[in-house]
Coordinates of N, CA and C in Angstrom, one line a residue:
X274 N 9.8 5.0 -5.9 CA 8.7 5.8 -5.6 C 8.0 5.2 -4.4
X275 N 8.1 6.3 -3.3 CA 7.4 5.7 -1.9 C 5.8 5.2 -2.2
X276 N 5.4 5.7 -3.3 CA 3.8 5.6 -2.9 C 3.6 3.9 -3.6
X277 N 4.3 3.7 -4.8 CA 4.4 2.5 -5.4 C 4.4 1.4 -4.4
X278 N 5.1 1.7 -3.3 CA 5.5 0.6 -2.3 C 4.8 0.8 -1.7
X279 N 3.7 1.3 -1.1 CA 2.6 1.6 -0.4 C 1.6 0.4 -1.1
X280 N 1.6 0.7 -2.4 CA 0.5 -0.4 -2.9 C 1.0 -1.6 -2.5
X281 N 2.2 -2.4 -2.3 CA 1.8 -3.9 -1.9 C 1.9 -4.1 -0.1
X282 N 1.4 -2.8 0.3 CA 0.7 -3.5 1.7 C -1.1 -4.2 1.5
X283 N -1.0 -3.7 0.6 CA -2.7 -4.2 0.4 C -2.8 -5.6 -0.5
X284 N -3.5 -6.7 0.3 CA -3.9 -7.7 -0.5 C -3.8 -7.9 -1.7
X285 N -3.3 -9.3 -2.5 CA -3.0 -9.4 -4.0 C -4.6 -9.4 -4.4
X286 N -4.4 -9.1 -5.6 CA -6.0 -9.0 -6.3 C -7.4 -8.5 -5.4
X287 N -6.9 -7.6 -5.0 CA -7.7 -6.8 -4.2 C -8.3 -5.0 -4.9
X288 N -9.3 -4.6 -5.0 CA -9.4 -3.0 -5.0 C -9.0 -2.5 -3.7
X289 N -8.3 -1.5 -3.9 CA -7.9 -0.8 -2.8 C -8.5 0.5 -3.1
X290 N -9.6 0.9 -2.0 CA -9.9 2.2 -1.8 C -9.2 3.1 -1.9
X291 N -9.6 3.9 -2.8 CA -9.0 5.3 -3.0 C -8.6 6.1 -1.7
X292 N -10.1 6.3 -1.0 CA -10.4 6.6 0.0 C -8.9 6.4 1.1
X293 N -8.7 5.1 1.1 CA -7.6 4.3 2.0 C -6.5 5.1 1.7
X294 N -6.1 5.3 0.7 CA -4.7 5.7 0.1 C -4.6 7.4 0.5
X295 N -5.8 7.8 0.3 CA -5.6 9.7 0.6 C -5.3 9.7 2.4
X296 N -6.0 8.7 3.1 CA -5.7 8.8 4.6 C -4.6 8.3 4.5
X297 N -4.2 7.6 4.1 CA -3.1 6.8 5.0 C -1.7 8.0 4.2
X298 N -2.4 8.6 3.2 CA -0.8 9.5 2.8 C -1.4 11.1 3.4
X299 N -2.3 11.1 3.8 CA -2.5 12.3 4.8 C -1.9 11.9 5.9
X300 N -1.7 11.2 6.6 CA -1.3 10.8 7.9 C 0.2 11.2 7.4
X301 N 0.5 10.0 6.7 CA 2.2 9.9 6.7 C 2.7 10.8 6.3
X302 N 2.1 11.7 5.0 CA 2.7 12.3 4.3 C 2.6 13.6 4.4
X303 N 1.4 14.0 5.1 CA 0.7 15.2 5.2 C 0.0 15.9 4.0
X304 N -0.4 15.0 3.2 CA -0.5 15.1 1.4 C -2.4 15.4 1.8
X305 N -3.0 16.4 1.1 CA -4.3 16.7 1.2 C -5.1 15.9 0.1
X306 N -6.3 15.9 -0.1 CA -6.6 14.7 -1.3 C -6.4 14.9 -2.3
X307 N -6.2 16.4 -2.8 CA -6.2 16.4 -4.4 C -4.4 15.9 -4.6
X308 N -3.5 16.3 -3.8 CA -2.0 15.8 -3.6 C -2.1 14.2 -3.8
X309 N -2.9 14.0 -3.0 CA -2.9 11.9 -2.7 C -3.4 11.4 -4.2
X310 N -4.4 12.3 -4.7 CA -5.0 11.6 -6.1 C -4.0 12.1 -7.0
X311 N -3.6 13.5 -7.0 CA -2.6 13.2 -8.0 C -1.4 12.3 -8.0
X312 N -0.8 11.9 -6.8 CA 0.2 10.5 -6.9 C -0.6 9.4 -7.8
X313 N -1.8 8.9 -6.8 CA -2.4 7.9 -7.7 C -2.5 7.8 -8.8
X314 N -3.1 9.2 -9.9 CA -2.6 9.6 -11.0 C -1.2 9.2 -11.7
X315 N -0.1 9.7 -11.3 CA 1.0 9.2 -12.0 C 1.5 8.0 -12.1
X316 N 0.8 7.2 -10.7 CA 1.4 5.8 -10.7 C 0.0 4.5 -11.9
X317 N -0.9 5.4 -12.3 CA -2.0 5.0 -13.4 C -0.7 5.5 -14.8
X318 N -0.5 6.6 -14.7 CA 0.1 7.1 -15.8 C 1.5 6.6 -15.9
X319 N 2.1 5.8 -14.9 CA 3.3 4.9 -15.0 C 3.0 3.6 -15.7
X320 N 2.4 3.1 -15.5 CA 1.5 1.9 -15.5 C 1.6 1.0 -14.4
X321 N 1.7 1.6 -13.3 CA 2.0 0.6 -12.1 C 0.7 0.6 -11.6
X322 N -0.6 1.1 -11.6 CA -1.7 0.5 -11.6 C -2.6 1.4 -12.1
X323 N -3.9 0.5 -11.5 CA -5.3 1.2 -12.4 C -6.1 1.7 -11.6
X324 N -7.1 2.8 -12.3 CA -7.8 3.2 -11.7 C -9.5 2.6 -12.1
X325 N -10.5 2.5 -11.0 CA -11.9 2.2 -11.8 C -12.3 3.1 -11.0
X326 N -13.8 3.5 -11.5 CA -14.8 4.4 -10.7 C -15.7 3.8 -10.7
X327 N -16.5 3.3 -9.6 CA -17.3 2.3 -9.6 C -18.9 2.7 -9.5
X328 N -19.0 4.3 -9.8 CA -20.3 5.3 -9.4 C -19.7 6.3 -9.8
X329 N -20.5 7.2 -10.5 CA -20.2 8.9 -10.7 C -21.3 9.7 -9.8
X330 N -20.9 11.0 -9.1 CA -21.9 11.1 -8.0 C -22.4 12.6 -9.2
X331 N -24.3 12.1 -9.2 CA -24.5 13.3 -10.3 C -24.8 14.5 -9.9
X332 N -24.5 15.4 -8.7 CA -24.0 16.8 -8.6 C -22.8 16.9 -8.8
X333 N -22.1 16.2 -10.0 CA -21.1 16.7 -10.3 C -19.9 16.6 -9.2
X334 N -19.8 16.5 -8.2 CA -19.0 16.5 -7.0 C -18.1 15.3 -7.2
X335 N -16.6 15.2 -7.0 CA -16.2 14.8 -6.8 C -16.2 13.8 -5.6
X336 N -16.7 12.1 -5.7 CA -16.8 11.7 -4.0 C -15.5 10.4 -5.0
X337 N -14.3 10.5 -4.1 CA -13.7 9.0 -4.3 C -13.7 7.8 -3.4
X338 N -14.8 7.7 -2.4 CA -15.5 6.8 -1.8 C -15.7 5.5 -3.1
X339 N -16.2 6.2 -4.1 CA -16.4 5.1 -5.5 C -15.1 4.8 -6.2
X340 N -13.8 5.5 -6.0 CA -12.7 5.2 -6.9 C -11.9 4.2 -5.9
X341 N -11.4 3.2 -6.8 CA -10.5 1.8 -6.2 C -9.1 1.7 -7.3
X342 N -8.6 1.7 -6.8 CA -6.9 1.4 -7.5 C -6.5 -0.5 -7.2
X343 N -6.2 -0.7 -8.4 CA -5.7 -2.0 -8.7 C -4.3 -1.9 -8.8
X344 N -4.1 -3.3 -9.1 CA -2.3 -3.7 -9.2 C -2.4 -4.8 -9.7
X345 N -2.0 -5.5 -10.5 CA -1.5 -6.5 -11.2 C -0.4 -7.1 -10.0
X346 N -0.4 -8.5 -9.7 CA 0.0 -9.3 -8.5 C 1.6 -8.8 -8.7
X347 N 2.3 -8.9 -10.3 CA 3.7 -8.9 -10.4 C 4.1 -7.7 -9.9
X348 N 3.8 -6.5 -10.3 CA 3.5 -5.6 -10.0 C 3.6 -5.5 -8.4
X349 N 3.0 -5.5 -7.5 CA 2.4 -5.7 -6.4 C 3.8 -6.7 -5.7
X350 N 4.3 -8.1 -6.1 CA 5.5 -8.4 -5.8 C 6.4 -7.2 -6.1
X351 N 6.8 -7.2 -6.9 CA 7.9 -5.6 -7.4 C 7.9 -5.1 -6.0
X352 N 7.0 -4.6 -5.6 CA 6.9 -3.3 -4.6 C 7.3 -4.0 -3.1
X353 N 6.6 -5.2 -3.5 CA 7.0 -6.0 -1.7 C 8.5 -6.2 -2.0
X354 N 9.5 -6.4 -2.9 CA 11.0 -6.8 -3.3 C 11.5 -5.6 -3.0
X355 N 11.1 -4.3 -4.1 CA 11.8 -3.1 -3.6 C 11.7 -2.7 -1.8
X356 N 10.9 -3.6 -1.3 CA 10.9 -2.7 0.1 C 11.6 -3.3 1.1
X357 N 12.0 -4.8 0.6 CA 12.5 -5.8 1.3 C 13.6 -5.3 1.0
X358 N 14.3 -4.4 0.3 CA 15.6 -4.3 -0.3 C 16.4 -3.7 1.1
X359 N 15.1 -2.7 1.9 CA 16.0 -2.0 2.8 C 16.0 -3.3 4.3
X360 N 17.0 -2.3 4.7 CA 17.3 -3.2 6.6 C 16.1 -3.2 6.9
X361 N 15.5 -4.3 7.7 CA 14.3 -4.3 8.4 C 14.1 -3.4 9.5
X362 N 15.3 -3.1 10.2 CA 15.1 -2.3 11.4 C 15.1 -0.6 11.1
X363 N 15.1 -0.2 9.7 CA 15.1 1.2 9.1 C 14.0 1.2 8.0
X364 N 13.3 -0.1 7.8 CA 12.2 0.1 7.0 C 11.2 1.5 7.6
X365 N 10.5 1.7 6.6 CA 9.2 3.0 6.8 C 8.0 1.7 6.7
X366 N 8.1 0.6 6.0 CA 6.5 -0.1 6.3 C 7.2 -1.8 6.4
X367 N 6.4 -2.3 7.2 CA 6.5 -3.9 7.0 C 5.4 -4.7 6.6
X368 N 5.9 -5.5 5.7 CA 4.6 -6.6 5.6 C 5.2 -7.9 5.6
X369 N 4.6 -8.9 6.6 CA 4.4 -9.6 6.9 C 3.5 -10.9 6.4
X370 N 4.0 -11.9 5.6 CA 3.1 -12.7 5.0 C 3.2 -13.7 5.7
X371 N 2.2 -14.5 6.7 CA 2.3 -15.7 7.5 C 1.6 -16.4 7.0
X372 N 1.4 -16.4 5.6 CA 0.3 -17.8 5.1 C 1.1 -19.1 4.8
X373 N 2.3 -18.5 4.9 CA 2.9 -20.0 4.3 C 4.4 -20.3 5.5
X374 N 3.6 -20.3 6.4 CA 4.6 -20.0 7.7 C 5.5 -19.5 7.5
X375 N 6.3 -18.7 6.7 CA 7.2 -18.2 6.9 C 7.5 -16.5 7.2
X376 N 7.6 -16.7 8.8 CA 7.5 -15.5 10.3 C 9.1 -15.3 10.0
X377 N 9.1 -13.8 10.3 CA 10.8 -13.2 9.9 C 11.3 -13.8 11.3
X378 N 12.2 -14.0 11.3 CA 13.6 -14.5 12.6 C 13.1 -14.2 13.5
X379 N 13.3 -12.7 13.4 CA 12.9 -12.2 14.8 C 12.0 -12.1 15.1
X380 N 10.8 -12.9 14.7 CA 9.8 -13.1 15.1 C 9.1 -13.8 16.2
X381 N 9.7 -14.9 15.9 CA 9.5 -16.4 16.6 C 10.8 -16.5 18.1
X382 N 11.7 -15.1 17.4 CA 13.1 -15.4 18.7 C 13.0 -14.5 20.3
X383 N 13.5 -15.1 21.2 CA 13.0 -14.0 22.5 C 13.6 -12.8 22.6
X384 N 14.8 -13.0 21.7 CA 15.3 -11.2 21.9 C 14.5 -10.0 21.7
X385 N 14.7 -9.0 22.1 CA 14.4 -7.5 21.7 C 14.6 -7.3 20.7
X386 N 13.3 -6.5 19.7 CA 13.7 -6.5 18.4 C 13.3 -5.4 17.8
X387 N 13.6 -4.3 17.7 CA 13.1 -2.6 17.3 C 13.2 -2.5 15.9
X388 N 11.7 -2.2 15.5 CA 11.4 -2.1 14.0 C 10.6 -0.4 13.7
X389 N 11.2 0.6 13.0 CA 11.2 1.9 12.8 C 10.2 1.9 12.0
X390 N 9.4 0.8 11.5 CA 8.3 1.0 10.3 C 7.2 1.9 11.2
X391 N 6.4 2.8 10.1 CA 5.1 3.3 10.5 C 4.1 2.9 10.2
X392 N 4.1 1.9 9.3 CA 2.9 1.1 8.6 C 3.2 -0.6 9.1
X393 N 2.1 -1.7 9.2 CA 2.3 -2.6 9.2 C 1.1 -3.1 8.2
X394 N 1.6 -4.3 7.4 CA 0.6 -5.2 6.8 C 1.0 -6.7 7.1
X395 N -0.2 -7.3 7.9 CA 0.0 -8.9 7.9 C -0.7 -9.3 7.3
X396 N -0.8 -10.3 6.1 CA -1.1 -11.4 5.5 C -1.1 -12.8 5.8
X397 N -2.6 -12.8 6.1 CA -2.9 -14.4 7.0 C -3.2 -15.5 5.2
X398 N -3.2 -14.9 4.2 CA -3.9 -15.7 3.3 C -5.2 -16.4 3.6
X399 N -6.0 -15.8 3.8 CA -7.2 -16.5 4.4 C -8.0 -15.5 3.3

């Protein structure tokens, strides 16, 4: 599930804005908000994470400025393994964890090195 693997671009033990997830699958996906929260939805109803509401706005109005989706860290590994599974140079997203020096090959090397992802995440662990 593409969106699953979307959750481990974002920091371990982090809330991740609702907010973040309906743009960033409007962009890629072309998904409108009530489409983006429904994914969110099933992946709560998978149990691949959670949802909190951190405020109810009282005209009744829907604002998910207040809703944040969690992940449990293993979880959140899972998704960074399933994504590592594909070729790097035909991935759809990369992330990049440099906290513990370890930069992919073609990182540090002088060659040309063409990467198809549309998304980037780097992880300084800081």
């Amino acid at each position: 599930m593409e969106c699953f693997r979307d959750l481990g671009l974002f920091p371990e033990d982090q809330r991740i804005p609702a907010a973040a997830l309906i743009d960033m699958w409007a962009e890629l996906r072309d998904d409108d908000e009530a489409t983006a929260m429904e994914r969110i939805y099933k992946l709560v109803n998978l149990n691949l994470a959670d949802i909190i509401v951190t405020r109810k706005v009282a005209s009744g109005a829907i604002d998910y400025n207040y809703h944040y989706v969690t992940q449990y860290g293993l979880l959140r590994d899972l998704a960074i393994r399933d994504t590592d599974q594909e070729a790097e140079d035909k991935r759809n997203r990369l992330i990049i964890d440099t906290s513990a020096n370890n930069l992919p090959s073609w990182w540090t090397s002088e060659n040309e090195y063409h990467i198809a992802a549309r998304i980037l995440s780097i992880s300084t662990g800081l």
